[in-house]
Coordinates of C-alpha atoms in Angstrom, one line a residue:
M455 CA -23.3 -49.9 48.3
K456 CA -25.1 -46.5 49.9
T457 CA -23.8 -43.1 50.2
T458 CA -24.2 -40.5 52.8
R459 CA -25.0 -37.0 52.8
K460 CA -21.7 -36.6 53.6
Q461 CA -20.0 -38.6 51.4
F462 CA -22.2 -36.7 48.6
N463 CA -20.8 -33.2 49.8
T464 CA -17.2 -34.5 50.3
L465 CA -17.3 -36.3 46.1
M466 CA -19.0 -32.7 44.8
F467 CA -16.3 -30.3 46.4
A468 CA -13.8 -32.5 45.0
V469 CA -15.4 -32.2 41.2
L470 CA -16.3 -28.7 41.5
G471 CA -13.0 -27.6 43.3
G472 CA -11.3 -29.4 40.2
G473 CA -13.6 -27.4 37.8
A474 CA -12.5 -24.3 39.1
A475 CA -9.0 -25.2 39.7
L476 CA -8.9 -25.9 35.5
A477 CA -11.2 -22.9 35.0
S478 CA -8.7 -20.6 36.8
S479 CA -5.8 -22.3 35.6
G480 CA -6.1 -21.5 31.8
A481 CA -7.7 -25.1 30.9
W482 CA -11.4 -24.0 31.3
A483 CA -12.0 -23.7 27.3
Q484 CA -10.5 -21.2 27.4
P485 CA -9.9 -19.9 24.2
A486 CA -6.1 -19.6 23.0
A487 CA -4.2 -16.0 23.0
Y488 CA -3.6 -14.5 19.6
P489 CA -2.1 -15.7 17.7
A490 CA -2.1 -19.7 17.9
K491 CA -1.0 -20.2 14.4
P492 CA -0.1 -19.2 11.5
I493 CA -0.8 -16.5 9.6
T494 CA -1.7 -15.8 6.0
M495 CA -0.6 -11.9 4.3
V496 CA -2.5 -12.1 1.0
V497 CA -1.1 -9.5 -2.1
P498 CA -2.6 -9.0 -4.5
T499 CA 0.2 -8.8 -7.1
A500 CA 2.4 -11.5 -8.5
A501 CA 5.9 -12.6 -6.7
G502 CA 8.2 -9.3 -7.4
G503 CA 7.6 -5.4 -7.3
T504 CA 6.7 -2.8 -4.1
T505 CA 3.5 -4.5 -3.0
D506 CA 5.4 -8.0 -2.9
L507 CA 7.9 -6.8 -1.7
S508 CA 6.1 -4.7 1.0
A509 CA 5.0 -7.7 2.2
R510 CA 7.3 -10.1 2.5
M511 CA 10.1 -7.4 4.4
L512 CA 7.0 -7.4 6.5
A513 CA 6.1 -10.9 6.6
Q514 CA 10.0 -12.0 7.5
A515 CA 10.8 -8.9 10.2
L516 CA 7.2 -9.7 11.8
G517 CA 7.4 -13.4 12.8
P518 CA 9.3 -13.2 15.0
V519 CA 8.2 -10.0 17.2
I520 CA 4.3 -11.6 17.1
G521 CA 5.1 -14.9 17.6
Q522 CA 3.9 -16.6 15.0
S523 CA 5.1 -17.7 11.2
V524 CA 3.6 -14.9 8.6
V525 CA 3.5 -16.3 5.4
A526 CA 2.8 -13.7 2.2
D527 CA 0.4 -15.6 -0.8
N528 CA 0.4 -13.9 -3.6
K529 CA -3.0 -13.9 -5.6
G530 CA -2.9 -11.4 -8.3
G531 CA -5.0 -10.2 -10.8
G532 CA -7.8 -8.2 -11.5
N533 CA -6.8 -4.8 -10.3
G534 CA -6.4 -6.3 -7.0
N535 CA -9.9 -7.7 -6.5
I536 CA -8.8 -11.6 -6.5
A537 CA -6.8 -10.8 -3.2
A538 CA -9.2 -8.8 -2.2
S539 CA -12.7 -10.7 -2.2
V540 CA -10.4 -14.2 -0.4
V541 CA -9.6 -11.8 2.7
K542 CA -13.6 -9.9 2.2
R543 CA -14.0 -13.6 2.4
A544 CA -11.7 -14.8 5.2
E545 CA -13.3 -15.9 8.6
P546 CA -12.4 -12.9 10.8
D547 CA -9.8 -13.7 13.3
G548 CA -6.4 -12.5 12.4
Y549 CA -5.3 -15.1 10.5
T550 CA -6.0 -13.6 7.2
L551 CA -4.6 -10.1 6.6
L552 CA -4.2 -8.2 3.1
M553 CA -1.4 -6.1 2.2
Q554 CA -2.7 -4.2 0.2
Y555 CA -1.3 -1.3 -2.4
S556 CA -2.4 2.6 -2.2
G557 CA -3.5 1.9 -5.9
Y558 CA -5.9 -1.1 -5.9
H559 CA -7.3 0.2 -2.7
V560 CA -8.5 3.8 -3.9
I561 CA -7.8 4.4 -7.3
S562 CA -9.0 1.5 -8.9
P563 CA -12.9 1.6 -7.7
I564 CA -12.6 5.4 -8.5
V565 CA -11.6 4.6 -12.4
S566 CA -13.5 1.1 -12.4
K567 CA -16.3 0.6 -15.5
Q568 CA -17.9 -2.0 -12.8
T569 CA -18.7 -2.7 -9.6
P570 CA -15.6 -4.2 -7.2
P571 CA -16.5 -7.5 -5.7
W572 CA -15.6 -5.3 -2.4
E573 CA -16.5 -2.3 -0.3
Q574 CA -14.0 -0.4 2.2
K575 CA -16.7 -0.9 4.1
D576 CA -15.5 -5.0 4.0
F577 CA -12.2 -3.8 5.8
V578 CA -10.5 -3.0 8.5
P579 CA -7.3 -0.7 8.8
V580 CA -4.1 -2.1 11.0
A581 CA -1.3 -0.4 10.2
N582 CA 0.6 1.6 7.5
V583 CA 4.0 0.3 6.2
I584 CA 5.9 1.4 3.6
S585 CA 5.3 5.1 1.5
A586 CA 6.8 5.6 -1.7
P587 CA 6.5 8.6 -3.8
Q588 CA 6.5 8.7 -7.1
I589 CA 9.2 10.0 -9.1
I590 CA 8.3 12.5 -12.5
V591 CA 11.3 11.0 -14.6
L592 CA 12.2 11.4 -18.5
R593 CA 15.1 11.0 -20.9
A594 CA 18.1 13.0 -20.4
D595 CA 18.0 14.5 -24.3
L596 CA 15.2 16.5 -23.3
P597 CA 16.3 20.4 -23.0
I598 CA 14.5 20.1 -19.5
K599 CA 16.2 19.9 -16.2
T600 CA 13.9 21.4 -13.5
M601 CA 10.3 21.5 -12.9
A602 CA 10.0 25.2 -14.2
E603 CA 11.3 24.1 -17.2
L604 CA 9.1 20.7 -17.9
V605 CA 6.0 23.3 -17.5
A606 CA 7.2 26.2 -19.3
Y607 CA 8.0 24.0 -22.7
A608 CA 5.1 22.1 -22.1
K609 CA 2.6 25.5 -22.3
A610 CA 4.9 26.8 -25.2
H611 CA 3.9 23.3 -27.1
P612 CA 0.9 21.9 -26.0
G613 CA 0.3 18.4 -26.8
K614 CA 4.4 17.5 -27.6
L615 CA 5.0 16.6 -24.7
N616 CA 4.2 12.7 -24.3
Y617 CA 4.1 10.3 -20.8
A618 CA 4.1 6.8 -21.0
S619 CA 1.8 4.8 -17.7
S620 CA 1.1 1.6 -16.3
G621 CA -2.6 1.6 -18.0
N622 CA -5.6 3.7 -18.4
G623 CA -6.8 4.6 -15.1
S624 CA -3.0 3.4 -13.3
L625 CA -1.6 6.2 -10.6
Q626 CA 0.6 6.8 -12.7
H627 CA -1.9 7.8 -15.2
V628 CA -3.8 10.0 -12.6
T629 CA -0.5 11.4 -11.1
G630 CA 0.1 13.0 -14.5
A631 CA -3.5 14.5 -14.9
M632 CA -2.8 15.9 -11.5
L633 CA 0.3 17.9 -13.0
E634 CA -1.5 19.2 -16.1
Q635 CA -4.0 20.3 -14.0
Q636 CA -1.9 22.0 -11.2
A637 CA 0.5 22.8 -13.9
G638 CA -1.9 24.1 -16.3
V639 CA -0.1 22.3 -19.3
K640 CA -1.6 19.4 -21.9
M641 CA 0.2 16.4 -22.4
M642 CA -0.6 13.5 -24.2
H643 CA -0.8 10.3 -21.6
V644 CA 0.8 6.5 -23.5
P645 CA -0.6 3.3 -21.4
Y646 CA 1.6 0.6 -21.5
K647 CA 0.7 -2.7 -20.0
G648 CA 3.0 -2.3 -16.9
T649 CA 6.0 -0.5 -16.1
G650 CA 8.5 -2.3 -17.5
P651 CA 7.0 -1.8 -20.6
A652 CA 6.9 2.5 -20.6
L653 CA 10.6 2.1 -19.0
Q654 CA 11.3 0.2 -22.3
D655 CA 10.2 2.8 -24.4
L656 CA 11.3 5.9 -22.1
L657 CA 15.0 4.6 -22.3
G658 CA 14.3 4.0 -26.7
G659 CA 13.3 7.3 -27.2
Q660 CA 9.3 6.6 -28.2
V661 CA 8.2 9.0 -24.6
D662 CA 9.7 11.8 -23.3
L663 CA 8.6 11.3 -19.7
T664 CA 6.8 9.0 -16.8
F665 CA 5.8 8.7 -13.6
G666 CA 6.8 5.8 -10.9
T667 CA 8.7 4.5 -7.7
A668 CA 12.3 5.4 -7.6
P669 CA 13.7 0.9 -7.6
P670 CA 13.5 0.2 -11.3
F671 CA 14.4 3.8 -12.6
M672 CA 17.2 4.4 -10.5
P673 CA 20.4 2.3 -12.4
H674 CA 19.1 4.7 -15.3
I675 CA 19.1 7.5 -13.2
Q676 CA 22.8 6.6 -12.0
S677 CA 24.1 6.1 -15.7
G678 CA 22.7 9.1 -16.9
K679 CA 20.2 7.6 -19.4
L680 CA 17.5 9.7 -17.4
R681 CA 16.9 13.1 -15.5
V682 CA 14.7 13.1 -12.9
L683 CA 13.2 16.3 -12.1
A684 CA 10.6 16.0 -8.8
V685 CA 9.6 13.5 -6.0
T686 CA 5.8 13.2 -5.7
S687 CA 5.4 13.9 -1.6
K688 CA 6.1 16.8 1.2
E689 CA 9.6 15.1 1.5
R690 CA 12.5 14.4 -0.1
L691 CA 14.0 10.2 -1.1
P692 CA 16.7 9.6 1.4
S693 CA 18.0 7.4 -1.7
L694 CA 17.5 11.1 -4.4
P695 CA 18.3 13.5 -1.9
E696 CA 19.3 16.1 -4.2
V697 CA 15.8 16.2 -5.7
P698 CA 13.6 18.7 -5.0
T699 CA 10.0 18.1 -4.3
T700 CA 7.1 19.0 -6.2
A701 CA 6.4 21.0 -3.1
E702 CA 9.3 22.9 -3.3
A703 CA 8.8 23.1 -7.0
G704 CA 5.5 24.9 -6.3
Y705 CA 2.9 22.1 -6.8
P706 CA 2.6 21.0 -3.1
Q707 CA -0.9 19.2 -4.6
V708 CA 1.0 17.3 -6.9
D709 CA 1.3 14.5 -4.5
A710 CA 1.0 10.9 -5.3
T711 CA 2.7 9.0 -2.5
S712 CA 1.3 5.3 -3.3
W713 CA 1.5 3.4 0.0
F714 CA 1.2 -0.1 1.1
A715 CA -0.8 -1.0 4.6
V716 CA -2.4 -4.0 6.1
F717 CA -5.7 -4.5 6.7
A718 CA -8.2 -7.5 8.6
P719 CA -11.8 -8.3 7.7
A720 CA -14.5 -6.5 9.1
A721 CA -15.4 -7.4 12.2
T722 CA -12.5 -8.6 13.2
P723 CA -12.2 -9.0 16.6
K724 CA -10.2 -5.2 18.1
P725 CA -8.0 -6.5 20.5
V726 CA -6.3 -8.7 17.6
I727 CA -6.8 -5.4 15.6
D728 CA -4.7 -3.9 18.8
K729 CA -1.9 -7.0 18.9
L730 CA -1.6 -7.0 15.2
T731 CA -1.2 -3.2 14.8
A732 CA 1.3 -2.6 17.8
D733 CA 3.5 -5.1 16.6
I734 CA 3.9 -4.2 13.1
G735 CA 4.4 -1.0 14.8
K736 CA 7.8 -2.2 16.6
V737 CA 9.0 -4.2 13.2
V738 CA 8.2 -0.5 10.7
N739 CA 10.0 1.4 13.7
Q740 CA 13.5 -1.3 13.8
P741 CA 16.1 0.7 12.4
A742 CA 17.4 -2.4 10.7
F743 CA 14.3 -2.4 8.4
K744 CA 13.9 1.8 7.7
Q745 CA 16.9 0.8 6.2
K746 CA 16.3 -2.3 4.4
V747 CA 13.4 -0.3 2.8
Q748 CA 15.2 2.9 2.0
E749 CA 17.4 1.0 0.0
Q750 CA 14.7 0.0 -2.4
G751 CA 13.9 4.3 -2.9
A752 CA 10.6 4.1 -0.2
T753 CA 10.1 4.7 3.5
A754 CA 9.4 3.1 6.4
H755 CA 5.7 4.6 7.1
Y756 CA 3.7 3.1 9.9
Q757 CA 0.0 4.2 10.9
N758 CA -2.1 3.3 13.4
P759 CA -6.1 2.0 12.0
Q760 CA -6.8 5.8 12.9
Q761 CA -4.8 7.4 10.7
L762 CA -4.8 4.9 8.0
G763 CA -7.9 5.0 8.0
D764 CA -8.2 8.9 7.6
K765 CA -5.9 8.9 5.1
V766 CA -7.3 6.4 3.1
K767 CA -11.3 8.9 2.9
S768 CA -8.5 11.6 1.8
D769 CA -7.1 10.1 -0.8
L770 CA -10.3 8.6 -1.8
A771 CA -11.9 12.4 -1.9
R772 CA -8.5 13.8 -3.2
W773 CA -8.6 11.3 -6.0
T774 CA -12.0 11.5 -7.1
T775 CA -11.7 15.0 -8.0
V776 CA -8.9 14.3 -10.4
V777 CA -10.4 11.3 -11.9
K778 CA -14.1 13.2 -12.0
A779 CA -11.9 16.3 -14.4
S780 CA -9.5 14.3 -16.5
K781 CA -12.7 11.9 -17.3
I782 CA -10.4 8.8 -16.9
E783 CA -11.5 5.6 -17.0
A784 CA -9.6 1.9 -16.2
D785 CA -9.9 -0.7 -19.8

């Protein structure tokens, strides 16, 4: 049957009109709104510890806000390099994120003897989630009750005091070096393979003091076995309100706050980053989330991408100075 010109034009109008309707309704090959599937948050440590806890608390609270499940995936090892490499190679679409620990992000690259398999440019900042200052804690039988007494004792007995850390090049190690530089004292560094063994020897009297985030030490501080002298931050810890900061004790440059923040692969689209940071900000500012973090001896502390990026740059500069001055290298 022959089709007339009028019939042909009517048919084409129907086809094109239908296509326009599909396009206007969003069904014409439009990309799905982010997020359209579960999000994986890669964790650079094994289960347990503040980094893992930060990732799991955020994942649990973020899911209902962002509208998709968020799953924590532990890939510990290599001073954080394994997890960082996984995220670096991931598709930059916002579905694979890194819950990063500041010690891995800004200290490990400085103290490492080998070039890390990633660079700062491989990631884009999303949001800071938690900040956890270190505390200066010592065995209770030492005749030292304040920072002033600690410095005076160290000056009167050069090299006699020793401090434990979780390893050469760890945040505890460089914090001790920073204190030595700022106070003009000399102590002996005793590296351990992790905070647990260091804490056990501190309780056993084999070492004099150490540095670390509050949670592992709290039971022993409350029992009187350990004494905390100061918090290495600008503000006091709500969980230890009577303990002064290092700034209040006269050493404002001894600022060693750990942070736990979310990063995405470089080239992740800005609208995706904007969505992520806005929703993470909502979570971090929830009273229930703040309370849960505070109970762990830390602080819920949101920073946007610009603020987090600036923090990375300032920390890199500050810790590089400390590390070079003390000639610190990782094992």
